[in-house]
Amino acid sequence: MSNGWMISDNSLDIKELLKNESIFNISNGYIGIRGNFEEKYPDDYPTVRGSYINALYEEVSIPYGEKAYAFPEAMQKIVNIIDAQDINIIVNGEGFSLFEGTVKSFQRYLDMKEGCYVREIYWVSPLGKELKLKISRIASLKYLELFAINYEIEKVNFDEDITIISSINGDVTNFTDDNDPRVAAGHSHILSVKSVELEDEIMQIASETHNSKNLVTVTTKHSLNVANDISFEKTDTSIKAIIKTAPGKAIINFTKYNVYTDSRRYKNPLKDGFKIVRELSKMTFEELKKLQSDFLKEFWSIANISIGGEDKLQQGLRYNLYELLQSVGKDTISNISAKGLSGEGYEGHYFWDTEIYILPFFTLCCPKLAKNLLKYRYTILDSARLRAREMGHKKGAAYPWRTIVGGECSSYFPAGTAQYHINADIAYSYVQYYLATGDFDFIKEFGVEVIFETARIWLEIGHYHEGFFKIDDVTGPDEYTAIINNNYYTNVMAKHNLKWAVRLYNELLLKDEELLNELCEKIALTKEEVETFEKASDKMYLPYDEELKINAQDDSFLSKAIWDFENTPKENYPLLLHYHPLTIYRYQVLKQADTVLAHFLLEDEASLETIKNSYDYYEKLTTHDSSLSCAVYSIMASKIGYIDKAYDYFMETALLDLEDTHGNTKDGVHMANMGGTWMSIVYGFAGLRIKEDHISLNPKLPKHWSELKFSFKYKGFVIAVKVNKDKTEVKVQKPCSINLKINGRLYSFENNTSIEILN
Amino acid sequence: MSNGWMISDNSLDIKELLKNESIFNISNGYIGIRGNFEEKYPDDYPTVRGSYINALYEEVSIPYGEKAYAFPEAMQKIVNIIDAQDINIIVNGEGFSLFEGTVKSFQRYLDMKEGCYVREIYWVSPLGKELKLKISRIASLKYLELFAINYEIEKVNFDEDITIISSINGDVTNFTDDNDPRVAAGHSHILSVKSVELEDEIMQIASETHNSKNLVTVTTKHSLNVANDISFEKTDTSIKAIIKTAPGKAIINFTKYNVYTDSRRYKNPLKDGFKIVRELSKMTFEELKKLQSDFLKEFWSIANISIGGEDKLQQGLRYNLYELLQSVGKDTISNISAKGLSGEGYEGHYFWDTEIYILPFFTLCCPKLAKNLLKYRYTILDSARLRAREMGHKKGAAYPWRTIVGGECSSYFPAGTAQYHINADIAYSYVQYYLATGDFDFIKEFGVEVIFETARIWLEIGHYHEGFFKIDDVTGPDEYTAIINNNYYTNVMAKHNLKWAVRLYNELLLKDEELLNELCEKIALTKEEVETFEKASDKMYLPYDEELKINAQDDSFLSKAIWDFENTPKENYPLLLHYHPLTIYRYQVLKQADTVLAHFLLEDEASLETIKNSYDYYEKLTTHDSSLSCAVYSIMASKIGYIDKAYDYFMETALLDLEDTHGNTKDGVHMANMGGTWMSIVYGFAGLRIKEDHISLNPKLPKHWSELKFSFKYKGFVIAVKVNKDKTEVKVQKPCSINLKINGRLYSFENNTSIEILN
């Protein structure tokens, strides 16, 4: 066990179990398995037993009391798939359970270097049989279909035989809660078993969703190091292997290889399931673990951040990055859902969280994975075009607020479809990727079309008024204010979207006119239309309050009454669960960073003074009821120099799930916040920014940190940064033409590989 | 048949039948029966076979894709009750149907003096039997439980026996359409048969709603003038009388007495049903008709409006007033639903339509009925208080946007709960009633508490900003603009609400301090709070645009882009069925009169110049997609002097249902518009206003009208007005202290009963 790389929680408290099911999920971006106990809990314990495949969805109808035009008829939701976790150990008629007999010791931990989740148990049965168990789980990062469970069983005070009962079960349901808008409502039975097969001691269940006809299979093979007698029992929805091991003192080593396939990725998911499990089960669990740790070694070589003087934090931080890796879709049909693959909160949907909170990490640490996430948006461009037409827009694409395969899945448009800014967020993330990687080939193939089509929407929904280009009736990031005019965030991001559409048009004209012509023909884009982009960008109205000297969140925000924070009891947060939206919309109160987020993403659009004033003004009004808030406040506090605040906000993000500060980790971990943690350090304390022709750093360490080290990739080079009280060191592998500003001064790596600056 | 008092439509066109089911509804404010054919249509014909009891509701859950705090969990909806319409005539094995054999003649008409709906048919069966039928229906205005059908059957060319099969049927469903927000979605099976009884040849079915446990019965007795042989057939949900009449040439006269009772009004609805039907069936159909025409004679003696030179219009106008009488709830637990009792559109809900569009007619023509409607609001005051608490308001009452028994039934809050103006509308209608009747006893008992509690809400949702009292995040009458700040209509009506709360407080202090003290104690109202009402009223912000010299609809309306009317094809209206709400909200486009309505209701709050400018500005932007719009534009066109426009808008209202200009009369007739028709004449062409200390008239006749005559009641006196090209005559029954302004000049009835002014 290596210090700082382990997440551990040995509680068997009923209140902690649900949360820990999320925390100890093991996932690989394709499959995700919640940290349920193989042997289950007692019947009356709350549990959400869940296994998921990224982007494997059911289509369900959306009910409305009063339905209006172009409200989405149906939506996609993630499916709780066939459960392969069940393993029960029977000793002399007694079943192993942590809730019976005596637990002499119990620890469970996630090892983030090994990529393995382990339970180690010393158990005495009610009749006195003593067992030592080590139960390990891997969701393979190399072979994405594989979820493997390994049992090491030691008989301490007996040598009778042990029976292992291992099953797969297709009788599963999704979790619902009608009263929490952050969890799914209705539709819990969405998957039906199609076949239950047994072939050469390999078990397989295939199930299908009712409407979307997505097929999923799990194919399971067992391996055991001791003599045994195996038999099987089948029902209509499950299949069970009953493995009687021979008596004797030998330590039993048992591995259950579960291979998931699905019809969105595999032509013959049933056949492929058998084939793949046969292949992969040739490897021992130890061999699989080796591959897993090799994979992670490479990941951590760039992703790891080390903080001197903060062990607990170090751990929390790594957990967040580990979860990001676990959750990220590794093909272009999947993305990162709001809860990763750790739970059903937000129904497995992809939001702007990916672009604004998560892509920065991947863009700078794993650009190959970032590329997939961006490509995903390209694959759903047609759906976004269709949605734009539905919304009455003649041109362009309107990206859905929440989706799996591209259709709008939000049934509450004031905090959904009205958030047009997602268009600009997607464009922004392409531009950031381009600036960080310089990968024009990718941008021209998969980015430019997206940026053109997203830009077009602003012309559709905006108009000129008193000489300015204005955008009415949108909702910004802050969901506690809805359907307003000239949201600063939306307008400034739209300006960026339009500006880059023009730039990329011109760049493509120079570099690949043929491709440009093809594209323009395909989407009927003319030079004249591009000129309208330029004009709208130039004339974009950015609300500014002369008296407060801040950018106004929107046209009317500053004239509203201020929320009565003083008389709002603590238990009334998050406000959305205690007040009607109208009541909330009526006041100056923010769920999350809005103008302050815009000032982070596009800091050059406002003066430092305005940014500081805005921060001071909005901070007092922000509840941080969204997990997307604290990271941004941390980053901006760092920028402004409020280093203690920056630290406090950062701490909120770093341990949000591990300490369940939002009280809903049971529904899954908060991916955007996890990306935000990384940003709080790299963009916050280190002050990194990717500018058009350089990168800049403005390091400011919290006072009790002795050192901060991190790396990132920039235009193909690995850049390693080390900051301590006295100095900042930046290293590259070899001399290169990278320009780096530290604290506003420009340095070059033309002739050197290391820059060292005294703070 | 009396000219101008008949509504007739002899079409058997499949397209007209559904509309005519609504048009020929017969109702009495308690029961309502759609104009379905007794013998039904062919199977593939569209029909909504419907019978309703006002305020008899089922409670159904409201589904949401994403539910937020204080969204109503359930709502009430009107119930399609047990059908008693079925009567089939069998001649020698051939069933009478207008869609078989030969229809030699067919006419159907509603006689509005007699209160009777009649079909007269000369029919030849496929085998050549000739029948003359006269089928008459009454929903008794005197005995509200009674729905009677009378058949006169003449055998023209045969004298064999005829069989009459008459049934009542409890196997009924509500009509639903998921894609039209103006019709109900989901929940069609909401009523189940509890008992089917036969006692002394009286048939009875009792049914109950599933959730609200409202019981409804129909008890049916037959009467026949010829020898006959009667037998019965019962099923689980229906009961059928098979009446074989003796052969011979006598004209058969057959009456079916159907008595409806329900558990909301009757302690023993089953027993009472039998009792009442026994009692009422002692009267012949002719006797019932006499009572009906007596009732109507009294009604028309005040309500009738006669227009010289416009026969068709005259008829349409009377139809509208007749429907108002048919639809109005005559106890205090029911009101007037948006479609009366003619269909299921808007689910039998009561809206602000009652106060602003319908009460003026009743207040001035049938003040006793007006009183019931106002009392209804008093009976649901507790629900409105509860709703205010749900919405987070510490004090006051928030009336539901749509309801039957008081709970908010709107599941789309931007065009529902956000329309806080309903509070002020209710207060306004109490004040108008008070000004018109002088009935302080009623106001102090049932009005003041409502006006205090509604006034309180403005202090809850408003706030001071730059010295003005402002109200944010509401929706005004125009549902094409939602959730905006300082809607002129809302603010000016709130000002009126607050002002009258103060006035009535002071008036009660003078006239009945004891009652005031009791009331203040009951609702914890202090003098200090009343002072806050006064201040808010005085400082109420009323948006005004200096450049356009109009009252702005709200703070941001005038800075939005103007809807592209030119490129909106006709078939895209109503816009709400062709554009997403967000798209509509983004533009300057109105569904219905908003500021212009405020200028009508509170004309003294703006100068005539502003009123004219507002009219000119908003008229161009108004689609009149709501049936609540044209009447207001007609009234205000009259006021401004646009007499041709006034006439054109008036014609839209007068024939809206008869000519089905909105294409949805099938779902029921448009009650608010019907009240609007009356207002277009009395408030429009005659220019009547009820002021604080006088009434005023400003008559302006459309050019092809030779004469206009109408009456109304004012402070207990009947005032008769006659306007023609040359002069205006106003008569009262006896000299009285009424002050009357005509064209701005004050006249008195101190010593005379008639005033005659040359125009």
Coordinates of N, CA and C in Angstrom, one line a residue, chain A residues 36-43 49 83-100 119 123 131 133 135 137 149 151 153 161-169 203 222 224 239-245 252 254 256:
Chain A
N36 N -21.1 -2.2 -4.7 CA -22.0 -3.0 -3.9 C -21.2 -4.2 -3.4
F37 N -21.6 -4.8 -2.3 CA -21.0 -6.0 -1.8 C -21.4 -7.2 -2.6
E38 N -20.5 -8.1 -3.0 CA -20.8 -9.3 -3.7 C -21.9 -10.1 -3.0
E39 N -21.8 -10.1 -1.7 CA -22.7 -11.0 -0.9 C -24.0 -10.2 -0.5
K40 N -24.1 -9.0 -0.9 CA -25.3 -8.1 -0.6 C -25.4 -7.7 0.8
Y41 N -26.3 -6.8 1.1 CA -26.6 -6.3 2.4 C -27.8 -7.1 2.9
P42 N -28.1 -6.9 4.2 CA -29.4 -7.4 4.7 C -30.6 -6.8 3.9
D43 N -31.7 -7.5 3.9 CA -32.8 -7.0 3.0 C -33.3 -5.6 3.2
R49 N -28.0 -1.2 -6.4 CA -27.1 -2.2 -7.0 C -27.0 -1.9 -8.5
D83 N -26.5 -7.7 -13.7 CA -25.6 -7.6 -12.5 C -24.7 -8.9 -12.5
A84 N -23.4 -8.6 -12.4 CA -22.5 -9.8 -12.4 C -21.7 -9.8 -11.1
Q85 N -22.2 -9.0 -10.1 CA -21.4 -8.9 -8.9 C -21.6 -10.0 -7.9
D86 N -22.7 -10.7 -8.0 CA -23.1 -11.7 -6.9 C -22.1 -12.8 -6.8
I87 N -21.6 -12.9 -5.6 CA -20.8 -14.1 -5.2 C -21.1 -14.4 -3.7
N88 N -21.5 -15.6 -3.4 CA -21.7 -15.9 -2.0 C -20.8 -17.1 -1.6
I89 N -20.3 -17.0 -0.4 CA -19.4 -18.0 0.1 C -20.2 -18.8 1.2
I90 N -20.2 -20.1 1.0 CA -21.0 -20.9 2.0 C -20.0 -21.8 2.7
V91 N -20.0 -21.7 4.0 CA -19.1 -22.6 4.8 C -20.0 -23.4 5.7
N92 N -20.1 -24.7 5.4 CA -20.9 -25.6 6.2 C -22.3 -25.1 6.4
G93 N -22.9 -24.6 5.4 CA -24.3 -24.1 5.5 C -24.4 -22.6 6.0
E94 N -23.3 -22.1 6.4 CA -23.4 -20.7 6.8 C -22.9 -19.8 5.7
G95 N -23.7 -18.7 5.3 CA -23.3 -17.8 4.3 C -22.5 -16.7 4.9
F96 N -21.4 -16.3 4.1 CA -20.6 -15.2 4.6 C -21.4 -13.9 4.4
S97 N -21.4 -13.1 5.5 CA -22.0 -11.8 5.5 C -21.3 -10.9 6.5
L98 N -21.1 -9.7 6.1 CA -20.5 -8.7 7.1 C -21.4 -8.3 8.2
F99 N -22.7 -8.7 8.0 CA -23.7 -8.3 9.0 C -24.2 -9.5 9.8
E100 N -23.5 -10.6 9.7 CA -23.7 -11.8 10.6 C -22.4 -12.2 11.2
R119 N -11.5 -5.5 -0.8 CA -12.0 -5.6 0.6 C -11.2 -6.7 1.3
W123 N -13.2 -12.8 9.2 CA -14.6 -13.0 9.6 C -14.8 -14.3 10.4
L131 N -12.6 -17.2 8.7 CA -12.3 -17.0 7.3 C -11.5 -15.7 7.2
L133 N -10.6 -13.2 4.0 CA -11.0 -13.0 2.6 C -10.3 -11.8 2.1
I135 N -11.0 -9.7 -1.3 CA -11.8 -9.6 -2.5 C -11.4 -8.4 -3.3
R137 N -11.4 -6.2 -7.1 CA -12.1 -5.9 -8.3 C -11.3 -5.0 -9.3
I149 N -13.5 -10.1 -10.8 CA -13.5 -10.2 -9.4 C -12.6 -11.3 -8.9
Y151 N -11.2 -13.6 -5.6 CA -11.3 -13.9 -4.1 C -10.1 -14.7 -3.7
I153 N -9.3 -16.8 -0.4 CA -10.0 -17.3 0.7 C -9.1 -18.2 1.6
D161 N -14.9 -28.2 3.3 CA -15.1 -27.6 1.9 C -15.9 -26.3 2.0
I162 N -15.7 -25.5 1.1 CA -16.4 -24.2 0.9 C -17.1 -24.2 -0.4
T163 N -18.3 -23.7 -0.4 CA -19.0 -23.6 -1.7 C -19.1 -22.1 -2.1
I164 N -18.8 -21.9 -3.3 CA -18.8 -20.6 -3.9 C -20.0 -20.5 -4.9
I165 N -21.0 -19.6 -4.6 CA -22.1 -19.5 -5.5 C -21.9 -18.2 -6.2
S166 N -21.8 -18.2 -7.5 CA -21.5 -17.0 -8.3 C -22.6 -16.9 -9.4
S167 N -23.3 -15.8 -9.4 CA -24.4 -15.7 -10.4 C -24.3 -14.4 -11.2
I168 N -25.1 -14.5 -12.3 CA -25.3 -13.3 -13.1 C -26.9 -13.1 -13.1
N169 N -27.3 -11.9 -13.1 CA -28.8 -11.7 -12.9 C -29.3 -10.6 -13.7
M203 N -21.2 -18.8 -18.6 CA -22.6 -18.3 -18.4 C -22.8 -17.0 -19.2
H222 N -15.5 -18.7 -14.8 CA -14.8 -18.7 -13.5 C -13.5 -19.5 -13.6
L224 N -10.4 -21.3 -10.9 CA -10.2 -21.6 -9.5 C -8.9 -22.4 -9.4
I239 N -28.6 -16.9 -14.0 CA -27.9 -18.2 -14.0 C -26.8 -18.2 -12.9
K240 N -26.7 -19.4 -12.3 CA -25.9 -19.5 -11.1 C -24.9 -20.6 -11.2
A241 N -23.7 -20.3 -10.8 CA -22.7 -21.4 -10.8 C -22.5 -21.8 -9.3
I242 N -22.6 -23.1 -9.0 CA -22.4 -23.6 -7.6 C -21.2 -24.4 -7.7
I243 N -20.2 -23.8 -7.0 CA -18.8 -24.4 -7.1 C -18.4 -25.0 -5.7
K244 N -18.4 -26.3 -5.7 CA -18.0 -26.9 -4.4 C -16.5 -27.2 -4.5
T245 N -15.8 -26.6 -3.5 CA -14.3 -26.8 -3.5 C -14.0 -28.0 -2.6
I252 N -7.7 -20.7 -1.2 CA -8.5 -20.7 -2.5 C -8.3 -19.4 -3.2
F254 N -9.9 -17.6 -6.5 CA -11.0 -17.7 -7.4 C -11.2 -16.4 -8.2
K256 N -13.6 -14.4 -11.1 CA -14.8 -14.4 -11.9 C -14.5 -13.3 -13.0

